Tab-separated table of N, CA and C in Angstrom:
chain	number	residue	atom	x	y	z
A	1	MET	N	171.458	-21.873	-29.856
A	1	MET	CA	170.794	-22.114	-28.587
A	1	MET	C	171.215	-23.456	-27.991
A	2	MET	N	171.379	-24.458	-28.830
A	2	MET	CA	171.757	-25.779	-28.360
A	2	MET	C	173.135	-25.765	-27.693
A	3	ARG	N	174.052	-24.992	-28.229
A	3	ARG	CA	175.400	-24.922	-27.680
A	3	ARG	C	175.407	-24.331	-26.265
A	4	SER	N	174.637	-23.283	-26.037
A	4	SER	CA	174.600	-22.668	-24.709
A	4	SER	C	173.949	-23.594	-23.685
A	5	THR	N	173.019	-24.435	-24.102
A	5	THR	CA	172.388	-25.389	-23.198
A	5	THR	C	173.398	-26.425	-22.718
A	6	ARG	N	174.305	-26.811	-23.571
A	6	ARG	CA	175.341	-27.780	-23.197
A	6	ARG	C	176.323	-27.201	-22.184
A	7	LEU	N	176.474	-25.916	-22.173
A	7	LEU	CA	177.408	-25.270	-21.258
A	7	LEU	C	176.840	-25.082	-19.858
A	8	LEU	N	175.541	-25.220	-19.683
A	8	LEU	CA	174.918	-24.994	-18.376
A	8	LEU	C	175.531	-25.836	-17.263
A	9	PRO	N	175.746	-27.151	-17.445
A	9	PRO	CA	176.352	-27.912	-16.344
A	9	PRO	C	177.729	-27.393	-15.960
A	10	TYR	N	178.529	-26.991	-16.963
A	10	TYR	CA	179.855	-26.468	-16.668
A	10	TYR	C	179.777	-25.146	-15.914
A	11	LEU	N	178.867	-24.285	-16.329
A	11	LEU	CA	178.689	-23.009	-15.644
A	11	LEU	C	178.234	-23.212	-14.204
A	12	PHE	N	177.343	-24.179	-14.002
A	12	PHE	CA	176.879	-24.482	-12.651
A	12	PHE	C	178.045	-24.913	-11.768
A	13	ILE	N	178.893	-25.786	-12.277
A	13	ILE	CA	180.022	-26.295	-11.501
A	13	ILE	C	180.993	-25.161	-11.186
A	14	VAL	N	181.283	-24.326	-12.173
A	14	VAL	CA	182.194	-23.198	-11.941
A	14	VAL	C	181.615	-22.275	-10.868
A	15	CYS	N	180.335	-21.966	-10.961
A	15	CYS	CA	179.694	-21.100	-9.960
A	15	CYS	C	179.731	-21.740	-8.582
A	16	LEU	N	179.476	-23.040	-8.508
A	16	LEU	CA	179.501	-23.758	-7.242
A	16	LEU	C	180.882	-23.685	-6.608
A	17	VAL	N	181.910	-23.966	-7.394
A	17	VAL	CA	183.274	-23.948	-6.878
A	17	VAL	C	183.660	-22.541	-6.432
A	18	VAL	N	183.329	-21.522	-7.223
A	18	VAL	CA	183.654	-20.141	-6.862
A	18	VAL	C	182.930	-19.735	-5.582
A	19	CYS	N	181.641	-20.021	-5.500
A	19	CYS	CA	180.869	-19.634	-4.307
A	19	CYS	C	181.381	-20.333	-3.062
A	20	LEU	N	181.640	-21.637	-3.149
A	20	LEU	CA	182.132	-22.350	-1.981
A	20	LEU	C	183.558	-21.942	-1.649
A	21	GLY	N	184.339	-21.600	-2.656
A	21	GLY	CA	185.690	-21.106	-2.405
A	21	GLY	C	185.672	-19.808	-1.639
A	22	VAL	N	184.746	-18.922	-1.974
A	22	VAL	CA	184.598	-17.658	-1.260
A	22	VAL	C	184.184	-17.929	0.177
A	23	GLN	N	183.258	-18.870	0.369
A	23	GLN	CA	182.816	-19.209	1.717
A	23	GLN	C	183.990	-19.745	2.539
A	24	THR	N	184.812	-20.600	1.949
A	24	THR	CA	185.944	-21.159	2.654
A	24	THR	C	186.948	-20.078	3.031
A	25	SER	N	187.207	-19.145	2.123
A	25	SER	CA	188.182	-18.110	2.443
A	25	SER	C	187.682	-17.189	3.545
A	26	ARG	N	186.391	-16.906	3.592
A	26	ARG	CA	185.841	-16.102	4.689
A	26	ARG	C	185.977	-16.855	6.001
A	27	ALA	N	185.754	-18.157	5.975
A	27	ALA	CA	185.816	-18.954	7.193
A	27	ALA	C	187.232	-19.001	7.742
A	28	GLN	N	188.248	-18.875	6.895
A	28	GLN	CA	189.625	-18.943	7.356
A	28	GLN	C	189.950	-17.821	8.325
A	29	GLY	N	189.258	-16.687	8.217
A	29	GLY	CA	189.509	-15.561	9.096
A	29	GLY	C	189.234	-15.874	10.551
A	30	ASP	N	188.333	-16.792	10.827
A	30	ASP	CA	187.989	-17.148	12.205
A	30	ASP	C	188.547	-18.514	12.583
A	31	ARG	N	189.609	-18.912	11.931
A	31	ARG	CA	190.189	-20.243	12.174
A	31	ARG	C	190.629	-20.418	13.624
A	32	GLU	N	191.236	-19.397	14.191
A	32	GLU	CA	191.709	-19.501	15.580
A	32	GLU	C	190.541	-19.671	16.550
A	33	GLY	N	189.457	-18.942	16.315
A	33	GLY	CA	188.289	-19.078	17.178
A	33	GLY	C	187.681	-20.465	17.086
A	34	ALA	N	187.607	-20.987	15.884
A	34	ALA	CA	187.059	-22.327	15.697
A	34	ALA	C	187.960	-23.359	16.364
A	35	ARG	N	189.252	-23.231	16.167
A	35	ARG	CA	190.193	-24.161	16.799
A	35	ARG	C	190.080	-24.062	18.317
A	36	GLY	N	190.001	-22.844	18.836
A	36	GLY	CA	189.887	-22.654	20.278
A	36	GLY	C	188.635	-23.268	20.875
A	37	SER	N	187.573	-23.367	20.072
A	37	SER	CA	186.324	-23.955	20.579
A	37	SER	C	186.461	-25.444	20.876
A	38	LEU	N	187.550	-26.056	20.414
A	38	LEU	CA	187.776	-27.488	20.654
A	38	LEU	C	188.500	-27.737	21.978
A	39	ALA	N	189.007	-26.688	22.599
A	39	ALA	CA	189.756	-26.833	23.850
A	39	ALA	C	188.863	-27.384	24.950
A	40	GLY	N	189.400	-28.346	25.678
A	40	GLY	CA	188.683	-28.902	26.816
A	40	GLY	C	187.645	-29.960	26.482
A	41	VAL	N	187.458	-30.288	25.227
A	41	VAL	CA	186.490	-31.332	24.866
A	41	VAL	C	187.066	-32.670	25.311
A	42	SER	N	186.331	-33.371	26.184
A	42	SER	CA	186.843	-34.618	26.749
A	42	SER	C	186.430	-35.853	25.960
A	43	ALA	N	185.386	-35.743	25.141
A	43	ALA	CA	184.951	-36.869	24.310
A	43	ALA	C	183.945	-36.355	23.283
A	44	PHE	N	183.859	-37.049	22.155
A	44	PHE	CA	182.889	-36.704	21.128
A	44	PHE	C	182.593	-37.933	20.282
A	45	SER	N	181.513	-37.861	19.523
A	45	SER	CA	181.134	-38.964	18.640
A	45	SER	C	181.236	-38.522	17.181
A	46	VAL	N	181.094	-39.474	16.267
A	46	VAL	CA	181.157	-39.206	14.835
A	46	VAL	C	179.927	-39.793	14.171
A	47	ASP	N	179.324	-39.039	13.257
A	47	ASP	CA	178.258	-39.591	12.416
A	47	ASP	C	178.388	-39.011	11.020
A	48	ALA	N	177.537	-39.448	10.108
A	48	ALA	CA	177.660	-39.014	8.719
A	48	ALA	C	176.319	-39.030	8.013
A	49	THR	N	176.232	-38.226	6.967
A	49	THR	CA	175.113	-38.199	6.042
A	49	THR	C	175.714	-38.250	4.642
A	50	VAL	N	175.178	-39.121	3.793
A	50	VAL	CA	175.630	-39.202	2.412
A	50	VAL	C	174.430	-38.993	1.507
A	51	GLU	N	174.536	-38.017	0.611
A	51	GLU	CA	173.467	-37.727	-0.337
A	51	GLU	C	174.018	-37.827	-1.749
A	52	GLY	N	173.170	-38.320	-2.645
A	52	GLY	CA	173.574	-38.415	-4.038
A	52	GLY	C	172.931	-39.609	-4.696
A	53	PRO	N	173.296	-39.870	-5.946
A	53	PRO	CA	172.744	-41.020	-6.660
A	53	PRO	C	173.015	-42.316	-5.894
A	54	ALA	N	172.045	-43.211	-5.896
A	54	ALA	CA	172.136	-44.452	-5.108
A	54	ALA	C	173.389	-45.255	-5.433
A	55	HIS	N	173.777	-45.331	-6.703
A	55	HIS	CA	174.949	-46.133	-7.062
A	55	HIS	C	176.241	-45.560	-6.465
A	56	LEU	N	176.241	-44.282	-6.133
A	56	LEU	CA	177.395	-43.686	-5.468
A	56	LEU	C	177.271	-43.765	-3.954
A	57	ALA	N	176.109	-43.400	-3.437
A	57	ALA	CA	175.891	-43.377	-1.986
A	57	ALA	C	175.970	-44.772	-1.374
A	58	GLU	N	175.747	-45.806	-2.166
A	58	GLU	CA	175.806	-47.177	-1.653
A	58	GLU	C	177.067	-47.910	-2.089
A	59	SER	N	178.017	-47.186	-2.682
A	59	SER	CA	179.250	-47.831	-3.128
A	59	SER	C	180.095	-48.249	-1.922
A	60	ASP	N	181.021	-49.151	-2.148
A	60	ASP	CA	181.833	-49.689	-1.055
A	60	ASP	C	182.648	-48.629	-0.324
A	61	LEU	N	183.062	-47.579	-1.008
A	61	LEU	CA	183.888	-46.543	-0.380
A	61	LEU	C	183.098	-45.433	0.290
A	62	LEU	N	181.862	-45.212	-0.168
A	62	LEU	CA	181.161	-43.986	0.218
A	62	LEU	C	179.900	-44.206	1.051
A	63	ARG	N	179.631	-45.415	1.467
A	63	ARG	CA	178.468	-45.660	2.337
A	63	ARG	C	178.685	-45.001	3.694
A	64	VAL	N	177.599	-44.636	4.330
A	64	VAL	CA	177.658	-43.971	5.634
A	64	VAL	C	178.499	-44.767	6.625
A	65	GLY	N	178.212	-46.046	6.764
A	65	GLY	CA	178.931	-46.878	7.731
A	65	GLY	C	180.419	-46.963	7.460
A	66	VAL	N	180.782	-47.023	6.194
A	66	VAL	CA	182.193	-47.100	5.814
A	66	VAL	C	182.904	-45.792	6.147
A	67	LEU	N	182.264	-44.656	5.850
A	67	LEU	CA	182.872	-43.358	6.165
A	67	LEU	C	183.044	-43.174	7.666
A	68	ILE	N	182.033	-43.550	8.434
A	68	ILE	CA	182.128	-43.415	9.895
A	68	ILE	C	183.242	-44.299	10.433
A	69	ALA	N	183.319	-45.538	9.944
A	69	ALA	CA	184.359	-46.459	10.415
A	69	ALA	C	185.755	-45.945	10.063
A	70	ALA	N	185.934	-45.454	8.830
A	70	ALA	CA	187.249	-44.942	8.417
A	70	ALA	C	187.629	-43.707	9.231
A	71	ALA	N	186.681	-42.797	9.433
A	71	ALA	CA	186.948	-41.588	10.211
A	71	ALA	C	187.264	-41.949	11.662
A	72	SER	N	186.490	-42.853	12.236
A	72	SER	CA	186.709	-43.268	13.627
A	72	SER	C	188.079	-43.912	13.801
A	73	GLU	N	188.435	-44.764	12.853
A	73	GLU	CA	189.742	-45.415	12.928
A	73	GLU	C	190.866	-44.383	12.878
A	74	ARG	N	190.746	-43.422	11.974
A	74	ARG	CA	191.778	-42.388	11.843
A	74	ARG	C	191.871	-41.575	13.132
A	75	LEU	N	190.735	-41.216	13.718
A	75	LEU	CA	190.736	-40.425	14.955
A	75	LEU	C	191.326	-41.217	16.121
A	76	ARG	N	191.023	-42.507	16.192
A	76	ARG	CA	191.592	-43.343	17.262
A	76	ARG	C	193.108	-43.476	17.102
A	77	GLU	N	193.563	-43.610	15.838
A	77	GLU	CA	195.006	-43.699	15.582
A	77	GLU	C	195.727	-42.462	16.097
A	78	MET	N	195.048	-41.331	16.096
A	78	MET	CA	195.651	-40.078	16.549
A	78	MET	C	195.348	-39.815	18.022
A	79	ASP	N	194.789	-40.809	18.708
A	79	ASP	CA	194.481	-40.741	20.144
A	79	ASP	C	193.514	-39.638	20.524
A	80	LEU	N	192.520	-39.386	19.681
A	80	LEU	CA	191.475	-38.437	20.032
A	80	LEU	C	190.409	-39.160	20.855
A	81	PRO	N	189.723	-38.451	21.769
A	81	PRO	CA	188.776	-39.078	22.701
A	81	PRO	C	187.420	-39.396	22.058
A	82	LEU	N	187.392	-40.401	21.228
A	82	LEU	CA	186.183	-40.796	20.521
A	82	LEU	C	185.296	-41.640	21.423
A	83	ALA	N	183.996	-41.403	21.380
A	83	ALA	CA	183.039	-42.132	22.222
A	83	ALA	C	181.826	-42.521	21.385
A	84	ALA	N	180.997	-43.365	21.962
A	84	ALA	CA	179.744	-43.740	21.305
A	84	ALA	C	178.812	-42.530	21.278
A	85	ALA	N	177.924	-42.519	20.310
A	85	ALA	CA	176.993	-41.397	20.159
A	85	ALA	C	176.165	-41.203	21.422
A	86	SER	N	175.992	-39.940	21.792
A	86	SER	CA	175.218	-39.565	22.968
A	86	SER	C	174.735	-38.142	22.780
A	87	GLU	N	173.529	-37.854	23.244
A	87	GLU	CA	173.006	-36.492	23.099
A	87	GLU	C	173.760	-35.493	23.960
A	88	GLU	N	174.453	-35.960	24.977
A	88	GLU	CA	175.190	-35.058	25.858
A	88	GLU	C	176.567	-34.695	25.309
A	89	LEU	N	177.080	-35.491	24.390
A	89	LEU	CA	178.434	-35.262	23.883
A	89	LEU	C	178.434	-34.429	22.608
A	90	PRO	N	179.525	-33.689	22.384
A	90	PRO	CA	179.686	-33.036	21.083
A	90	PRO	C	179.742	-34.087	19.975
A	91	ASN	N	179.504	-33.649	18.746
A	91	ASN	CA	179.436	-34.577	17.626
A	91	ASN	C	180.168	-34.011	16.423
A	92	LEU	N	180.992	-34.845	15.790
A	92	LEU	CA	181.657	-34.496	14.545
A	92	LEU	C	180.833	-35.109	13.415
A	93	HIS	N	180.265	-34.257	12.574
A	93	HIS	CA	179.356	-34.725	11.528
A	93	HIS	C	179.990	-34.569	10.142
A	94	ILE	N	180.009	-35.664	9.401
A	94	ILE	CA	180.500	-35.677	8.020
A	94	ILE	C	179.288	-35.578	7.109
A	95	HIS	N	179.272	-34.595	6.225
A	95	HIS	CA	178.177	-34.470	5.250
A	95	HIS	C	178.783	-34.527	3.854
A	96	LEU	N	178.474	-35.608	3.150
A	96	LEU	CA	178.954	-35.804	1.785
A	96	LEU	C	177.777	-35.660	0.839
A	97	ASN	N	177.930	-34.816	-0.155
A	97	ASN	CA	176.893	-34.611	-1.161
A	97	ASN	C	177.532	-34.798	-2.534
A	98	MET	N	176.901	-35.620	-3.363
A	98	MET	CA	177.432	-35.900	-4.698
A	98	MET	C	176.341	-35.673	-5.738
A	99	MET	N	176.787	-35.266	-6.935
A	99	MET	CA	175.844	-35.018	-8.019
A	99	MET	C	176.468	-35.509	-9.319
A	100	GLN	N	175.697	-36.272	-10.062
A	100	GLN	CA	176.127	-36.734	-11.377
A	100	GLN	C	175.998	-35.579	-12.365
A	101	VAL	N	177.064	-35.282	-13.095
A	101	VAL	CA	177.050	-34.220	-14.089
A	101	VAL	C	176.913	-34.867	-15.460
A	102	GLN	N	176.267	-34.179	-16.386
A	102	GLN	CA	176.010	-34.733	-17.720
A	102	GLN	C	177.252	-35.274	-18.401
A	103	THR	N	178.382	-34.718	-18.126
A	103	THR	CA	179.611	-35.131	-18.798
A	103	THR	C	180.139	-36.468	-18.283
A	104	GLY	N	179.456	-37.068	-17.322
A	104	GLY	CA	179.923	-38.321	-16.751
A	104	GLY	C	180.805	-38.130	-15.543
A	105	LEU	N	180.961	-36.906	-15.102
A	105	LEU	CA	181.759	-36.622	-13.918
A	105	LEU	C	180.872	-36.556	-12.683
A	106	ILE	N	181.513	-36.578	-11.534
A	106	ILE	CA	180.799	-36.480	-10.263
A	106	ILE	C	181.277	-35.218	-9.553
A	107	ALA	N	180.358	-34.288	-9.326
A	107	ALA	CA	180.653	-33.112	-8.508
A	107	ALA	C	180.350	-33.502	-7.066
A	108	PHE	N	181.223	-33.124	-6.142
A	108	PHE	CA	180.983	-33.494	-4.749
A	108	PHE	C	181.398	-32.366	-3.812
A	109	SER	N	180.788	-32.388	-2.641
A	109	SER	CA	181.212	-31.506	-1.557
A	109	SER	C	181.233	-32.325	-0.278
A	110	VAL	N	182.225	-32.067	0.528
A	110	VAL	CA	182.339	-32.704	1.837
A	110	VAL	C	182.393	-31.585	2.851
A	111	GLU	N	181.541	-31.656	3.845
A	111	GLU	CA	181.551	-30.670	4.916
A	111	GLU	C	181.696	-31.410	6.234
A	112	LEU	N	182.604	-30.929	7.057
A	112	LEU	CA	182.838	-31.502	8.369
A	112	LEU	C	182.441	-30.446	9.394
A	113	ASP	N	181.462	-30.771	10.238
A	113	ASP	CA	180.950	-29.840	11.246
A	113	ASP	C	181.116	-30.445	12.629
A	114	PHE	N	181.606	-29.654	13.564
A	114	PHE	CA	181.694	-30.097	14.952
A	114	PHE	C	180.611	-29.367	15.735
A	115	PHE	N	179.649	-30.128	16.240
A	115	PHE	CA	178.522	-29.576	16.992
A	115	PHE	C	178.802	-29.694	18.486
A	116	GLN	N	178.570	-28.589	19.196
A	116	GLN	CA	178.666	-28.587	20.653
A	116	GLN	C	177.454	-27.872	21.222
A	117	SER	N	177.149	-28.195	22.445
A	117	SER	CA	176.087	-27.500	23.148
A	117	SER	C	176.636	-26.154	23.606
A	118	VAL	N	175.926	-25.087	23.229
A	118	VAL	CA	176.336	-23.740	23.642
A	118	VAL	C	175.173	-23.063	24.363
A	119	ARG	N	175.500	-22.183	25.275
A	119	ARG	CA	174.474	-21.486	26.043
A	119	ARG	C	174.232	-20.118	25.415
A	120	LEU	N	172.971	-19.839	25.119
A	120	LEU	CA	172.594	-18.531	24.591
A	120	LEU	C	172.550	-17.539	25.742
A	121	VAL	N	173.226	-16.441	25.607
A	121	VAL	CA	173.359	-15.465	26.678
A	121	VAL	C	172.010	-14.872	27.059
A	122	ASP	N	171.248	-14.435	26.089
A	122	ASP	CA	170.006	-13.737	26.408
A	122	ASP	C	168.865	-14.660	26.823
A	123	ARG	N	168.996	-15.949	26.580
A	123	ARG	CA	167.885	-16.860	26.913
A	123	ARG	C	168.240	-17.885	27.983
A	124	ARG	N	169.504	-17.971	28.297
A	124	ARG	CA	169.983	-18.928	29.311
A	124	ARG	C	169.588	-20.365	29.002
A	125	VAL	N	169.493	-20.684	27.741
A	125	VAL	CA	169.219	-22.059	27.326
A	125	VAL	C	170.385	-22.542	26.476
A	126	SER	N	170.534	-23.854	26.398
A	126	SER	CA	171.588	-24.436	25.580
A	126	SER	C	171.011	-24.955	24.271
A	127	VAL	N	171.776	-24.785	23.214
A	127	VAL	CA	171.415	-25.317	21.895
A	127	VAL	C	172.676	-25.909	21.282
A	128	ASP	N	172.488	-26.814	20.329
A	128	ASP	CA	173.630	-27.344	19.591
A	128	ASP	C	173.991	-26.366	18.484
A	129	ALA	N	175.283	-26.092	18.353
A	129	ALA	CA	175.754	-25.161	17.338
A	129	ALA	C	177.055	-25.682	16.737
A	130	ILE	N	177.310	-25.298	15.514
A	130	ILE	CA	178.568	-25.660	14.866
A	130	ILE	C	179.644	-24.711	15.378
A	131	THR	N	180.676	-25.290	16.000
A	131	THR	CA	181.766	-24.463	16.522
A	131	THR	C	183.041	-24.609	15.710
A	132	TRP	N	183.104	-25.633	14.877
A	132	TRP	CA	184.260	-25.848	13.992
A	132	TRP	C	183.718	-26.392	12.683
A	133	ASN	N	184.250	-25.901	11.567
A	133	ASN	CA	183.746	-26.328	10.264
A	133	ASN	C	184.837	-26.211	9.217
A	134	GLU	N	184.915	-27.195	8.361
A	134	GLU	CA	185.771	-27.137	7.173
A	134	GLU	C	185.044	-27.862	6.053
A	135	SER	N	185.357	-27.485	4.816
A	135	SER	CA	184.704	-28.135	3.679
A	135	SER	C	185.625	-28.175	2.485
A	136	VAL	N	185.268	-29.024	1.545
A	136	VAL	CA	186.016	-29.151	0.307
A	136	VAL	C	185.031	-29.514	-0.800
A	137	VAL	N	185.286	-29.030	-2.005
A	137	VAL	CA	184.484	-29.401	-3.167
A	137	VAL	C	185.412	-29.966	-4.222
A	138	GLY	N	184.858	-30.800	-5.092
A	138	GLY	CA	185.693	-31.370	-6.134
A	138	GLY	C	184.875	-31.923	-7.276
A	139	LEU	N	185.585	-32.390	-8.267
A	139	LEU	CA	184.990	-32.959	-9.466
A	139	LEU	C	185.868	-34.131	-9.867
A	140	VAL	N	185.287	-35.334	-9.939
A	140	VAL	CA	186.062	-36.534	-10.257
A	140	VAL	C	185.334	-37.384	-11.290
A	141	SER	N	186.082	-38.252	-11.941
A	141	SER	CA	185.479	-39.224	-12.847
A	141	SER	C	185.070	-40.450	-12.037
A	142	HIS	N	184.255	-41.308	-12.625
A	142	HIS	CA	183.747	-42.482	-11.909
A	142	HIS	C	184.847	-43.436	-11.462
A	143	ASP	N	185.935	-43.477	-12.169
A	143	ASP	CA	187.014	-44.380	-11.780
A	143	ASP	C	187.899	-43.787	-10.683
A	144	ARG	N	187.585	-42.582	-10.236
A	144	ARG	CA	188.388	-41.908	-9.213
A	144	ARG	C	187.578	-41.545	-7.963
A	145	THR	N	186.525	-42.309	-7.671
A	145	THR	CA	185.707	-42.000	-6.493
A	145	THR	C	186.492	-42.151	-5.191
A	146	SER	N	187.621	-42.845	-5.245
A	146	SER	CA	188.452	-42.955	-4.039
A	146	SER	C	188.934	-41.575	-3.586
A	147	ILE	N	189.019	-40.630	-4.510
A	147	ILE	CA	189.427	-39.260	-4.157
A	147	ILE	C	188.405	-38.627	-3.216
A	148	ILE	N	187.132	-38.986	-3.381
A	148	ILE	CA	186.096	-38.451	-2.493
A	148	ILE	C	186.343	-38.944	-1.068
A	149	ALA	N	186.587	-40.253	-0.931
A	149	ALA	CA	186.864	-40.815	0.402
A	149	ALA	C	188.139	-40.211	0.988
A	150	GLU	N	189.154	-39.996	0.150
A	150	GLU	CA	190.397	-39.374	0.617
A	150	GLU	C	190.150	-37.940	1.080
A	151	SER	N	189.225	-37.251	0.425
A	151	SER	CA	188.888	-35.879	0.829
A	151	SER	C	188.273	-35.862	2.223
A	152	VAL	N	187.426	-36.847	2.505
A	152	VAL	CA	186.831	-36.963	3.841
A	152	VAL	C	187.938	-37.150	4.865
A	153	LEU	N	188.849	-38.064	4.606
A	153	LEU	CA	189.930	-38.325	5.562
A	153	LEU	C	190.879	-37.128	5.679
A	154	GLY	N	191.045	-36.377	4.617
A	154	GLY	CA	191.859	-35.163	4.691
A	154	GLY	C	191.262	-34.149	5.656
A	155	LEU	N	189.931	-34.001	5.614
A	155	LEU	CA	189.266	-33.099	6.557
A	155	LEU	C	189.341	-33.640	7.982
A	156	ILE	N	189.238	-34.963	8.125
A	156	ILE	CA	189.378	-35.595	9.451
A	156	ILE	C	190.764	-35.273	10.016
A	157	ASP	N	191.789	-35.378	9.179
A	157	ASP	CA	193.152	-35.048	9.622
A	157	ASP	C	193.259	-33.585	10.045
A	158	GLN	N	192.618	-32.709	9.302
A	158	GLN	CA	192.646	-31.279	9.640
A	158	GLN	C	191.968	-31.036	10.991
A	159	PHE	N	190.817	-31.696	11.207
A	159	PHE	CA	190.134	-31.580	12.492
A	159	PHE	C	191.045	-32.093	13.613
A	160	ALA	N	191.635	-33.266	13.405
A	160	ALA	CA	192.492	-33.860	14.433
A	160	ALA	C	193.669	-32.939	14.764
A	161	ASP	N	194.281	-32.345	13.747
A	161	ASP	CA	195.391	-31.414	13.989
A	161	ASP	C	194.937	-30.227	14.827
A	162	ASP	N	193.796	-29.672	14.504
A	162	ASP	CA	193.274	-28.541	15.283
A	162	ASP	C	192.941	-28.969	16.707
A	163	PHE	N	192.329	-30.131	16.839
A	163	PHE	CA	191.955	-30.640	18.167
A	163	PHE	C	193.206	-30.833	19.029
A	164	LEU	N	194.205	-31.472	18.459
A	164	LEU	CA	195.430	-31.754	19.217
A	164	LEU	C	196.232	-30.482	19.524
A	165	THR	N	196.093	-29.470	18.687
A	165	THR	CA	196.785	-28.203	18.927
A	165	THR	C	196.319	-27.541	20.217
A	166	VAL	N	195.026	-27.670	20.524
A	166	VAL	CA	194.486	-26.979	21.704
A	166	VAL	C	194.230	-27.910	22.896
A	167	ASN	N	194.472	-29.186	22.720
A	167	ASN	CA	194.254	-30.142	23.821
A	167	ASN	C	195.517	-30.949	24.108
């Protein structure tokens, strides 16, 4: 019984990776539609949420402010129309979630969502909706947390490529 209890964290991680992998592959089918939703966007803002153990969420590489600054810098380098946060503008949201695993590893997921105001046909009202989304999951050791920050920037690059393709 003790041996199977030790395997639970590994089974959880495998299930998480498989489930999110399936979600990502389904999302790839609508890649063109998501990319097309970025056409004509004249400006947008960036924000972030970081969840996880305090020693990780407050680390020099993974704090909210650091992620926003790094993402903003990368987007400006690529000449994307970045603006200050506003309720009227679309928003690119970085969501980083980290979990300490018993083995001393860090399981993480990064999700990048682009929110735009969309009009509901049957109600004639506008709501914010995710029109573009990409995500990545991973598992790193404590000495490799820079890989988490690199994963965020990798998704930022993917967003920028899609944005520039249609604009």
